[in-house]
PDB file of C-alpha atoms and ligand atoms in Angstrom:
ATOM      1  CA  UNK A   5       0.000   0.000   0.000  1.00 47.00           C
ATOM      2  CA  UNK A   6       1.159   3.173  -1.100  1.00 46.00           C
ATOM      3  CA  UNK A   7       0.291   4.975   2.300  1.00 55.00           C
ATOM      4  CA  UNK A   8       2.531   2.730   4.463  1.00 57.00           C
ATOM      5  CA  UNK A   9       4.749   4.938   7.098  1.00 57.00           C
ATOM      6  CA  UNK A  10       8.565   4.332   6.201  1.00 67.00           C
ATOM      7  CA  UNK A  11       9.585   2.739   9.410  1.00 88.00           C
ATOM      8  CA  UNK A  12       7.327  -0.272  10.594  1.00 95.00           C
ATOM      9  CA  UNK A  13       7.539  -1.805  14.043  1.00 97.00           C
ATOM     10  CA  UNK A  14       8.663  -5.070  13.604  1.00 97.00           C
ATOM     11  CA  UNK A  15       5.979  -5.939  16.296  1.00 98.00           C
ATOM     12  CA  UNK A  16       2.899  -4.577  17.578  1.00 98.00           C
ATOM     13  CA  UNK A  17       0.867  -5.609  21.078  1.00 98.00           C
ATOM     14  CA  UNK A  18      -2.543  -4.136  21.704  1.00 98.00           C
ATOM     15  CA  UNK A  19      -4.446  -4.585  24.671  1.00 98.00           C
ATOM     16  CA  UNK A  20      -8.366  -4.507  23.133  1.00 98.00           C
ATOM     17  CA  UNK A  21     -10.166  -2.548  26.155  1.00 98.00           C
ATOM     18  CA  UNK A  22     -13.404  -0.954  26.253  1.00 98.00           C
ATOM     19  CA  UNK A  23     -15.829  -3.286  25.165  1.00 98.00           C
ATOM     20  CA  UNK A  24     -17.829  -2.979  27.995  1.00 97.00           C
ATOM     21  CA  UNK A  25     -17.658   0.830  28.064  1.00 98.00           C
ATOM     22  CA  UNK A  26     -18.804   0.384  24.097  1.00 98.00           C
ATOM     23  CA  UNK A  27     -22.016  -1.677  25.077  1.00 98.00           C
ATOM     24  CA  UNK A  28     -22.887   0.448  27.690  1.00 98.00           C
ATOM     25  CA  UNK A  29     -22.972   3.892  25.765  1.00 98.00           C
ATOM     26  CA  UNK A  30     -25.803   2.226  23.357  1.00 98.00           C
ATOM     27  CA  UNK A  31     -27.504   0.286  26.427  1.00 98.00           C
ATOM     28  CA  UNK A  32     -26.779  -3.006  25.529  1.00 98.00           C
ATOM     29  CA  UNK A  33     -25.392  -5.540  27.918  1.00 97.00           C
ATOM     30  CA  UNK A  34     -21.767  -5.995  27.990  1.00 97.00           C
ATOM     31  CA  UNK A  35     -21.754  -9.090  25.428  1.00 97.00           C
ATOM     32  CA  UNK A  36     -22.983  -6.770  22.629  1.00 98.00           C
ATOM     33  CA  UNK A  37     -19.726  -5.085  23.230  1.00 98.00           C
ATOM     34  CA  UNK A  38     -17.020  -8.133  22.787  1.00 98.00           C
ATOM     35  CA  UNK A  39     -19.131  -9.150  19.873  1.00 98.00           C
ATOM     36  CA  UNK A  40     -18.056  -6.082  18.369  1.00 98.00           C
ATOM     37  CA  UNK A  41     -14.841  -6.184  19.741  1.00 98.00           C
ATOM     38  CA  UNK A  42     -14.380  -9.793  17.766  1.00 98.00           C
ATOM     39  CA  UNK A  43     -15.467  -7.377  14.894  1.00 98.00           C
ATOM     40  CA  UNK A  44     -12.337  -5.141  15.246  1.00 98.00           C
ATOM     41  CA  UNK A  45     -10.077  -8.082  16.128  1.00 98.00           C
ATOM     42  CA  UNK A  46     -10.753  -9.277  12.342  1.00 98.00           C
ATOM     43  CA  UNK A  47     -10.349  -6.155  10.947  1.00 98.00           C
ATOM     44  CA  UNK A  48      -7.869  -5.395  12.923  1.00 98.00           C
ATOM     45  CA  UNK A  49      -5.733  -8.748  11.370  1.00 98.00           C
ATOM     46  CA  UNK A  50      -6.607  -8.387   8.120  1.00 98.00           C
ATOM     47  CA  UNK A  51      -5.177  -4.914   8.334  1.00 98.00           C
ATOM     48  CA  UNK A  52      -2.099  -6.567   9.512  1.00 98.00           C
ATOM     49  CA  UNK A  53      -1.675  -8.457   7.192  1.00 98.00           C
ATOM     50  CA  UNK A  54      -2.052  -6.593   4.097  1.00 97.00           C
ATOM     51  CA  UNK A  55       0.368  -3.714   5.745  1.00 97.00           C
ATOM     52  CA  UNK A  56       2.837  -6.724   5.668  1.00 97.00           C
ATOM     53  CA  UNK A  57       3.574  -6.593   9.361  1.00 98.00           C
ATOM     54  CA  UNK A  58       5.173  -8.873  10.640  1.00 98.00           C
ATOM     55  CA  UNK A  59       4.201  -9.688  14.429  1.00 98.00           C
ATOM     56  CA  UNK A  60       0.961  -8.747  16.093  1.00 98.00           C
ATOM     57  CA  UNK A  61       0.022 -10.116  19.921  1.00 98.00           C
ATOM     58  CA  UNK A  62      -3.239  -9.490  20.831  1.00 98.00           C
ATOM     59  CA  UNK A  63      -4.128  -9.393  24.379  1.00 98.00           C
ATOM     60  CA  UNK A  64      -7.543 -11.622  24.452  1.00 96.00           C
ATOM     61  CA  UNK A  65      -7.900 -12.755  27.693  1.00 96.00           C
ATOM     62  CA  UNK A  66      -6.300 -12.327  31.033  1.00 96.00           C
ATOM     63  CA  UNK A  67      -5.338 -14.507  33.796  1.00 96.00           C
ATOM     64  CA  UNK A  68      -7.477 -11.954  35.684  1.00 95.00           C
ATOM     65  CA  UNK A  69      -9.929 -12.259  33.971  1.00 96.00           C
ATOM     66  CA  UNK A  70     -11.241 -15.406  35.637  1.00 96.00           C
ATOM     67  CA  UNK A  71     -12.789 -13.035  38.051  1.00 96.00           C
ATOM     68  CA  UNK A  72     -15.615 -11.475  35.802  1.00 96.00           C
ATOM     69  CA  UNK A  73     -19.284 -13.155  36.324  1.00 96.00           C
ATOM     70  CA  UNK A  74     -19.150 -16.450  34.465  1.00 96.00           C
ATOM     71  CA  UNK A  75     -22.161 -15.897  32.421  1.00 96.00           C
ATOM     72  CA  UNK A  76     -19.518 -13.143  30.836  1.00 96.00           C
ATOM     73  CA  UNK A  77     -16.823 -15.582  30.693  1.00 97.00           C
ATOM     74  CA  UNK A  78     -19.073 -17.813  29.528  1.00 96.00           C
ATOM     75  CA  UNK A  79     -19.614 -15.104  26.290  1.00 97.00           C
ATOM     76  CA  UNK A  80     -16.058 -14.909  26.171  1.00 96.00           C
ATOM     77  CA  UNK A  81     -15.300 -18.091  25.630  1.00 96.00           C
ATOM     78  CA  UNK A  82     -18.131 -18.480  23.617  1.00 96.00           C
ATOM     79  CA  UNK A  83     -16.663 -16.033  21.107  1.00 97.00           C
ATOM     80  CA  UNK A  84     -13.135 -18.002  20.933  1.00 95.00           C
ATOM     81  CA  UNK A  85     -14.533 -20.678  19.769  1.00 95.00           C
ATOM     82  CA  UNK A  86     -16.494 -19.154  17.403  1.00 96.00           C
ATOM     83  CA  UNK A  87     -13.877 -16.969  16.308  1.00 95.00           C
ATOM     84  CA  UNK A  88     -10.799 -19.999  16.122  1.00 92.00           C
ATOM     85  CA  UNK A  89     -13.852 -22.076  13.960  1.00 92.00           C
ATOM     86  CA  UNK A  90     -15.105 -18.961  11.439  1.00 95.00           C
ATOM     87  CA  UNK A  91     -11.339 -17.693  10.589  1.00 95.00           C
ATOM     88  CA  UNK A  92      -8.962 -20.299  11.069  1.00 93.00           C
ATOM     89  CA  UNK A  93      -9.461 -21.326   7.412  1.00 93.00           C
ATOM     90  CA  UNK A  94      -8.875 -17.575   6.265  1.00 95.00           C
ATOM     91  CA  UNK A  95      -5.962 -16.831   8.730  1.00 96.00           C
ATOM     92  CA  UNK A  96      -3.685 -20.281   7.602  1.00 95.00           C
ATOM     93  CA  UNK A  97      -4.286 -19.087   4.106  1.00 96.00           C
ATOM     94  CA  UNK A  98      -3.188 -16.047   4.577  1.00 97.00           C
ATOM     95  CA  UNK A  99      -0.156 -17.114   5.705  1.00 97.00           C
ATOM     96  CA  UNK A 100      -0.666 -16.592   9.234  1.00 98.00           C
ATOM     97  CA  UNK A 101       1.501 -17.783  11.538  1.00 98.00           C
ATOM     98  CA  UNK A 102      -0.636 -18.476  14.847  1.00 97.00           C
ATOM     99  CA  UNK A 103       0.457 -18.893  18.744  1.00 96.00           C
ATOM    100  CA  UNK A 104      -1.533 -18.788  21.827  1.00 95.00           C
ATOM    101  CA  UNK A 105       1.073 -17.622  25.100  1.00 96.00           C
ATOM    102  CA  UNK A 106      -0.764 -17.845  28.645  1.00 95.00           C
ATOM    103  CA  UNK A 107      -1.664 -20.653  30.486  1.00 91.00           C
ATOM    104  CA  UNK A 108      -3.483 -23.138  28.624  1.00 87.00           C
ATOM    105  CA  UNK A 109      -4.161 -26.140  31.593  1.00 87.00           C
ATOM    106  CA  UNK A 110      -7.453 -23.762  32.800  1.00 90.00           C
ATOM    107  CA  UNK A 111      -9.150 -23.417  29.316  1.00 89.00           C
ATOM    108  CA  UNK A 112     -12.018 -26.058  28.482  1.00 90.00           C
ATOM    109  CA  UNK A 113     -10.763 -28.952  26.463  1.00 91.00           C
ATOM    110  CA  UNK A 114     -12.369 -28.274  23.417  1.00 91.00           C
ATOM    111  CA  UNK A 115     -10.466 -24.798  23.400  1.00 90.00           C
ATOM    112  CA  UNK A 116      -7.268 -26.058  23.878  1.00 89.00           C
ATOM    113  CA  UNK A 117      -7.693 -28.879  21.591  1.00 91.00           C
ATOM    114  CA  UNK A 118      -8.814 -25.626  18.838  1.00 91.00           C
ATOM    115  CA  UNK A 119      -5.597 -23.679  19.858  1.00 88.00           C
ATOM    116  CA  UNK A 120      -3.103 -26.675  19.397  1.00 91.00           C
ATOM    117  CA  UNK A 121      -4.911 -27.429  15.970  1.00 93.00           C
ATOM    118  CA  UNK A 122      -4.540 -23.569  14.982  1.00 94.00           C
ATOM    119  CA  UNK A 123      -1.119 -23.502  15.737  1.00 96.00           C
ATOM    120  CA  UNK A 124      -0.155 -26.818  14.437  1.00 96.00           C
ATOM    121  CA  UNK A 125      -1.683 -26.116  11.063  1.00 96.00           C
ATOM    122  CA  UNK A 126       0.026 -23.103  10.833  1.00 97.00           C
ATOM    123  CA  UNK A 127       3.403 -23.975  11.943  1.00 97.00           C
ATOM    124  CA  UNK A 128       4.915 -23.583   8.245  1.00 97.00           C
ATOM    125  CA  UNK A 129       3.558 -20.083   7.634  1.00 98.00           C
ATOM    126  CA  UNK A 130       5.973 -17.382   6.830  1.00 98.00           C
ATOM    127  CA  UNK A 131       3.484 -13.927   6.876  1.00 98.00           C
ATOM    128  CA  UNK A 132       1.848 -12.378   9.678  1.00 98.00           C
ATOM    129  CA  UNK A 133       2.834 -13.831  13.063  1.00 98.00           C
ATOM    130  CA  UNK A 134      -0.230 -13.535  15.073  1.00 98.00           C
ATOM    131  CA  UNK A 135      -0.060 -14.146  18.670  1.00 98.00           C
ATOM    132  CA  UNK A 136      -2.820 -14.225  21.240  1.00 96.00           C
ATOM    133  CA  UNK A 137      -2.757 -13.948  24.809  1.00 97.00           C
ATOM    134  CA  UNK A 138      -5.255 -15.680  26.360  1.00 95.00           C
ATOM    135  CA  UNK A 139      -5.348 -16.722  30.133  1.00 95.00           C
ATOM    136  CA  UNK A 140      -1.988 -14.360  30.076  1.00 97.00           C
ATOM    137  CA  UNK A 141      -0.566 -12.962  32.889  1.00 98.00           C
ATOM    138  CA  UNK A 142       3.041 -11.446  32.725  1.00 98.00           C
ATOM    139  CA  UNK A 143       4.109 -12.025  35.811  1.00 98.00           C
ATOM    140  CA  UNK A 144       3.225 -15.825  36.497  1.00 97.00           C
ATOM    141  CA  UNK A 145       4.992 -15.617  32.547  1.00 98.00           C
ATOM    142  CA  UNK A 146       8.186 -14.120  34.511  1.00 98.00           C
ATOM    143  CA  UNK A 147       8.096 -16.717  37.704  1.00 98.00           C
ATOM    144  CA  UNK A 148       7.432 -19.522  35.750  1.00 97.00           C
ATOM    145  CA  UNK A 149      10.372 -18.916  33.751  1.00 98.00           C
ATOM    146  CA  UNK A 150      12.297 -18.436  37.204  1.00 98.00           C
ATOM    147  CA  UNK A 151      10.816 -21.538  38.377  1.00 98.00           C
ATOM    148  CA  UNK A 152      12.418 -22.699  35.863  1.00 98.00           C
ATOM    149  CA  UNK A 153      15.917 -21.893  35.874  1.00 98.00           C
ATOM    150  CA  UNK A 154      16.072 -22.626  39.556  1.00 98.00           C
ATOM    151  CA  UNK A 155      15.460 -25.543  38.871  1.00 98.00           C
ATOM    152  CA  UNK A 156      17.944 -25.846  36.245  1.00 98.00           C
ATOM    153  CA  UNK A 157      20.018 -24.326  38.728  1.00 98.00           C
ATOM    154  CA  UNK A 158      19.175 -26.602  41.651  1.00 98.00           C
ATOM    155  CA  UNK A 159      20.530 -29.801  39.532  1.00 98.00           C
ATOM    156  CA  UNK A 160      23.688 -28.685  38.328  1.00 98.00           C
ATOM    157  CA  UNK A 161      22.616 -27.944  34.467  1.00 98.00           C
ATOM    158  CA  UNK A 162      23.094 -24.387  34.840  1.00 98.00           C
ATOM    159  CA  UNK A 163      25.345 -21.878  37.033  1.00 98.00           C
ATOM    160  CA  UNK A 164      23.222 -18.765  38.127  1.00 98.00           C
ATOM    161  CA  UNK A 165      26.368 -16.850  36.763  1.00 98.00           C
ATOM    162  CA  UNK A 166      25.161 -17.462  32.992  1.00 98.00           C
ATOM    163  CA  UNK A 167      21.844 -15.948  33.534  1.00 98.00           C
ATOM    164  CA  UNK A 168      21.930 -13.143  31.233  1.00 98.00           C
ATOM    165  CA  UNK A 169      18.807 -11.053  30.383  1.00 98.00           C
ATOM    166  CA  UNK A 170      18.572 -13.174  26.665  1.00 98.00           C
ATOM    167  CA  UNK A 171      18.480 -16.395  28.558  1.00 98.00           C
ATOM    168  CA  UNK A 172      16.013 -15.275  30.634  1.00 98.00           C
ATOM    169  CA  UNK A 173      13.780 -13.680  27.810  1.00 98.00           C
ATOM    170  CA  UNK A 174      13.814 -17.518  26.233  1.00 98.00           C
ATOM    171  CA  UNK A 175      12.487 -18.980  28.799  1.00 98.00           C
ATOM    172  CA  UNK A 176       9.262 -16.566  28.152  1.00 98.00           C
ATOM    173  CA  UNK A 177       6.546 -17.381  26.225  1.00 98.00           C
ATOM    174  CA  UNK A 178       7.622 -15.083  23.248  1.00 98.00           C
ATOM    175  CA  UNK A 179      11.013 -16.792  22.784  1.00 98.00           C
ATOM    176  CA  UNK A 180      10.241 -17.068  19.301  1.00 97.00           C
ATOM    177  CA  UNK A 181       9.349 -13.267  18.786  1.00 98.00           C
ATOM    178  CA  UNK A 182      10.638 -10.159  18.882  1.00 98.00           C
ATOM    179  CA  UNK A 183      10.215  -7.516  21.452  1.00 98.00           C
ATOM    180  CA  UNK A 184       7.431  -5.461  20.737  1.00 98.00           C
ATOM    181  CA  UNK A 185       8.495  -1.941  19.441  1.00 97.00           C
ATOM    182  CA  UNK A 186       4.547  -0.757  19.643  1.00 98.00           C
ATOM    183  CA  UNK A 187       2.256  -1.410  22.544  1.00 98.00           C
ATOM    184  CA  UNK A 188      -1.209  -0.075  21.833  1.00 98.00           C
ATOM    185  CA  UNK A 189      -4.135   0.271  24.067  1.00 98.00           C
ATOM    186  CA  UNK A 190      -7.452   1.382  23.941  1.00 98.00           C
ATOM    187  CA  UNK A 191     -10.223   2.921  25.756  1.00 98.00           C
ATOM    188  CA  UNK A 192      -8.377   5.713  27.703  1.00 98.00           C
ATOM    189  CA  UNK A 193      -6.457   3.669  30.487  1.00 98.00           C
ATOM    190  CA  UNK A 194      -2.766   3.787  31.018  1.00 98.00           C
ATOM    191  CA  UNK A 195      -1.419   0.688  31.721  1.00 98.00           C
ATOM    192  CA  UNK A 196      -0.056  -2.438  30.865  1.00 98.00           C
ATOM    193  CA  UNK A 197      -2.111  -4.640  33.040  1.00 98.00           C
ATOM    194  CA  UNK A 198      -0.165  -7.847  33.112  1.00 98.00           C
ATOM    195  CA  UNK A 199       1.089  -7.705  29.521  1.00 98.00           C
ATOM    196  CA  UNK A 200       4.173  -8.293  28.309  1.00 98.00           C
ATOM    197  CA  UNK A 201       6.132  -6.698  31.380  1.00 98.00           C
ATOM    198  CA  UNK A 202       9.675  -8.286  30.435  1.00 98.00           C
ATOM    199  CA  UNK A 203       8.819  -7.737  26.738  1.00 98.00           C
ATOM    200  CA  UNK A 204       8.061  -4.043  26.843  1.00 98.00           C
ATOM    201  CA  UNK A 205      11.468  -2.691  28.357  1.00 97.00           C
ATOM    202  CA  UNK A 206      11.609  -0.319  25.194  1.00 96.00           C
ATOM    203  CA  UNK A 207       8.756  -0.360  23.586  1.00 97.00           C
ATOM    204  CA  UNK A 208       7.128   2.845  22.447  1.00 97.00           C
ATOM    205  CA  UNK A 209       3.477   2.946  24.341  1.00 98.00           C
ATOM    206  CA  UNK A 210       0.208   4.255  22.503  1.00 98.00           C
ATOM    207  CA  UNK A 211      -2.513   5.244  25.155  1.00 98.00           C
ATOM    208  CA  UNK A 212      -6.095   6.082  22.644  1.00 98.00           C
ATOM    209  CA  UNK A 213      -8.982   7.338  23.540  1.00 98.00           C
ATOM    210  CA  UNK A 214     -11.006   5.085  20.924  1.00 98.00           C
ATOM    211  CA  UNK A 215     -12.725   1.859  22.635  1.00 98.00           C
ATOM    212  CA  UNK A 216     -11.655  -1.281  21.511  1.00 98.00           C
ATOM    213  CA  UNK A 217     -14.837  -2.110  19.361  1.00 98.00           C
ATOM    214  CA  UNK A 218     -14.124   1.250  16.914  1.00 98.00           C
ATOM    215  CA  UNK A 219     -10.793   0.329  16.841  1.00 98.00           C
ATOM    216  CA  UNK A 220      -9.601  -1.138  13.041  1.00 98.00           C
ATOM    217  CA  UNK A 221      -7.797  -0.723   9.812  1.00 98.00           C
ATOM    218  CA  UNK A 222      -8.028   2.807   9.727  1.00 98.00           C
ATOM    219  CA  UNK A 223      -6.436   3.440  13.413  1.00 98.00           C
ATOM    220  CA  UNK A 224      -4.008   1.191  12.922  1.00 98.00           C
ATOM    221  CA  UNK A 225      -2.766   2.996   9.811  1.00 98.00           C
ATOM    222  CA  UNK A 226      -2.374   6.248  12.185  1.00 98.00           C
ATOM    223  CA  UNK A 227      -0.684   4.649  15.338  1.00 98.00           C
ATOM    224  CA  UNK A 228       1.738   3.169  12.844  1.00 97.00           C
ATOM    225  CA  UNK A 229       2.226   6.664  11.571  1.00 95.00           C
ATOM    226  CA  UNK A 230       2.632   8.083  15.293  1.00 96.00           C
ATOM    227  CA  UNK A 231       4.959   5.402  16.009  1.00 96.00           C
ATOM    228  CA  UNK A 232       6.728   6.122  12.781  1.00 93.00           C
ATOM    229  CA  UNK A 233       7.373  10.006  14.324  1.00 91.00           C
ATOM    230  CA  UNK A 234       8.476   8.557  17.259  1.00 90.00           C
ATOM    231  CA  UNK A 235      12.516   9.073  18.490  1.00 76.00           C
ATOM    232  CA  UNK A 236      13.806   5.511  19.948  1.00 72.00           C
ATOM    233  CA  UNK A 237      17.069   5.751  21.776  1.00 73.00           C
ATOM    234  CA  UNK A 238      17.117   2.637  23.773  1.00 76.00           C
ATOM    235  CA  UNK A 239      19.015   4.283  26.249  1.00 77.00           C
ATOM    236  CA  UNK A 240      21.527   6.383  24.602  1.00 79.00           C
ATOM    237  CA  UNK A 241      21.625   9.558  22.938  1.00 76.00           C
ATOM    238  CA  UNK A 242      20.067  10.648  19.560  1.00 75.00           C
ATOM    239  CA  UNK A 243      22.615  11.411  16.655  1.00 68.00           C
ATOM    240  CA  UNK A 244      22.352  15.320  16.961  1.00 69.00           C
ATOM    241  CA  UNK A 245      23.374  15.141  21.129  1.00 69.00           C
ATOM    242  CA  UNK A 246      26.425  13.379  20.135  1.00 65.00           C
ATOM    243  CA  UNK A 247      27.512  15.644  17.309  1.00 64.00           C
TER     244      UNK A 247
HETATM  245  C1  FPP B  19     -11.753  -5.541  27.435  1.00 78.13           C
HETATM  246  O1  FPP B  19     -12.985  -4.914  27.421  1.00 78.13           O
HETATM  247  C2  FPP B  19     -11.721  -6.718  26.619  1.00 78.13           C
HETATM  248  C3  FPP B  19     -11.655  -8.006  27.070  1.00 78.13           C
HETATM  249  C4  FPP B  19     -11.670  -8.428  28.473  1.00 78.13           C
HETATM  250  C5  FPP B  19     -11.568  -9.133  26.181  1.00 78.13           C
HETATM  251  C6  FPP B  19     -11.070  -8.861  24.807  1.00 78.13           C
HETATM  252  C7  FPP B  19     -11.874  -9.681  23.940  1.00 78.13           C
HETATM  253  C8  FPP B  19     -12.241  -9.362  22.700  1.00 78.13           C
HETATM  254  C9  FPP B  19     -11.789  -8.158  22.005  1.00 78.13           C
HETATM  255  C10 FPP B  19     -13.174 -10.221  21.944  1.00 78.13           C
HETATM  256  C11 FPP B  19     -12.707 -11.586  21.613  1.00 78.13           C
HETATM  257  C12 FPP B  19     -11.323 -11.696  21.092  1.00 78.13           C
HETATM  258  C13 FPP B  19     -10.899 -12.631  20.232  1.00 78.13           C
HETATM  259  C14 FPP B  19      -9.463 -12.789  19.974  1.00 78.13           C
HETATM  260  C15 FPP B  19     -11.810 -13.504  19.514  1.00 78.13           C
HETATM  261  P1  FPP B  19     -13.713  -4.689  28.820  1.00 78.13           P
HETATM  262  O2  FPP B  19     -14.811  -5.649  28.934  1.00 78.13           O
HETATM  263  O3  FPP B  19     -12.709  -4.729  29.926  1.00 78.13           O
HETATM  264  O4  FPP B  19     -14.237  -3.229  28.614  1.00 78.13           O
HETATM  265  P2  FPP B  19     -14.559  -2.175  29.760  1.00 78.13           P
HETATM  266  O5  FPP B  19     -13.250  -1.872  30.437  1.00 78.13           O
HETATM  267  O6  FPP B  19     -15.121  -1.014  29.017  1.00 78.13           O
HETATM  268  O7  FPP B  19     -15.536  -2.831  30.696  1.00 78.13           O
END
């Protein structure tokens, strides 16, 4: 596309909040709103992929989460499944590269069984690497990868003195991904809320006003561009301070 910004993040995470906010500003109940925001979420990835990008994490469900009402995680899940069954078929032929990161034991069967089949049959794609988070939570990410080089550790297969911040990063759930240069998120809030806190050392952070549900191919294409204006320095000095 001719309108692409010159520099693309090599990664972009968006935490999709608002739905509820969405629903409730046309008096519907709260579903009405993460139907829509499945909506965005496929506009959202087609977007994606036509831009050419080439890593997008979407933040679906959190290990926090657990604690809404159940009917409403009930809906949620609901809309998973749905979603994984209507655009599997269109995302592997795209190209789409899918993973799941989070905690996968506490899902229903049938949902795991969907996400192993997802990412199984896309293993061999080369486009758009599309990543969900669902029952994610960063920090049980960061323990669990503690856990395990303690343990490591604890048997003789590792001395502590090795532990540099890449072999702790592949111990992570993204091991196979970049860090993400973009973190988006809607509705107004600013913060990360569990997501990606290793991940996001220097990533550029996009707070918008927009709820998740009007969120799609047209405000991606202008947080791109505001990320494209965007001075990264990862902690040293631009080229004009040195000169
Ligand atoms: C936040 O809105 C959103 C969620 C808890 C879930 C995100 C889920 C979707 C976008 C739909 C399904 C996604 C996929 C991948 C099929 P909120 O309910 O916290 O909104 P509020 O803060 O306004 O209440």
């Amino acid at each position: 596309m001719s309108s692409e910004p010159a520099i693309l993040p090599r990664h972009v995470a968006i935490i999709m909040d608002g739905n509820g906010r969405w629903a409730k500003k046309r008096h519907l109940p709260r579903e009405a709103g993460h139907v829509a925001g499945v909506a965005a979420v496929r506009e959202t990835v087609r977007a994606a992929v036509d831009i050419g990008l080439e890593n997008l994490t979407l933040f679906a469900f959190s290990s926090e989460n657990w604690k809404r009402p159940k009917a409403e995680v009930g809906a949620l899940m609901g809309l998973f499944r749905r979603y994984f069954n209507s655009d599997m078929n269109e995302l592997v032929e795209k190209g789409c590269r899918i993973r799941i990161i989070g905690h996968r034991g506490r899902v229903a069967g049938d949902i795991h069984g969907m996400i192993e089949d997802a990412e199984k049959r896309s293993a061999g794609n080369k486009g758009l690497n599309l990543t969900f988070a669902f029952d994610y939570g960063a920090q049980e990410e960061i323990a669990s990868a503690a856990r395990e080089l303690a343990r490591a550790a604890r048997d003789g297969r590792l001395d502590p003195e090795t532990i540099t911040p890449e072999l702790f990063a592949s111990r992570l759930f993204t091991s196979a991904l970049p860090e993400p240069d973009l973190i988006i998120r809607t509705s107004g809030e600013r913060r990360l809320s569990n997501f990606l806190l290793w991940q996001s050392a220097y990533a550029e952070l996009l707070f918008l006003d927009v709820l998740w549900p009007d969120f799609g191919r047209a405000q991606l294409a202008k947080a791109l561009e505001t990320f494209a204006q965007r001075e990264r320095r990862f902690g040293a000095l631009n080229a004009e301070a040195v000169a």
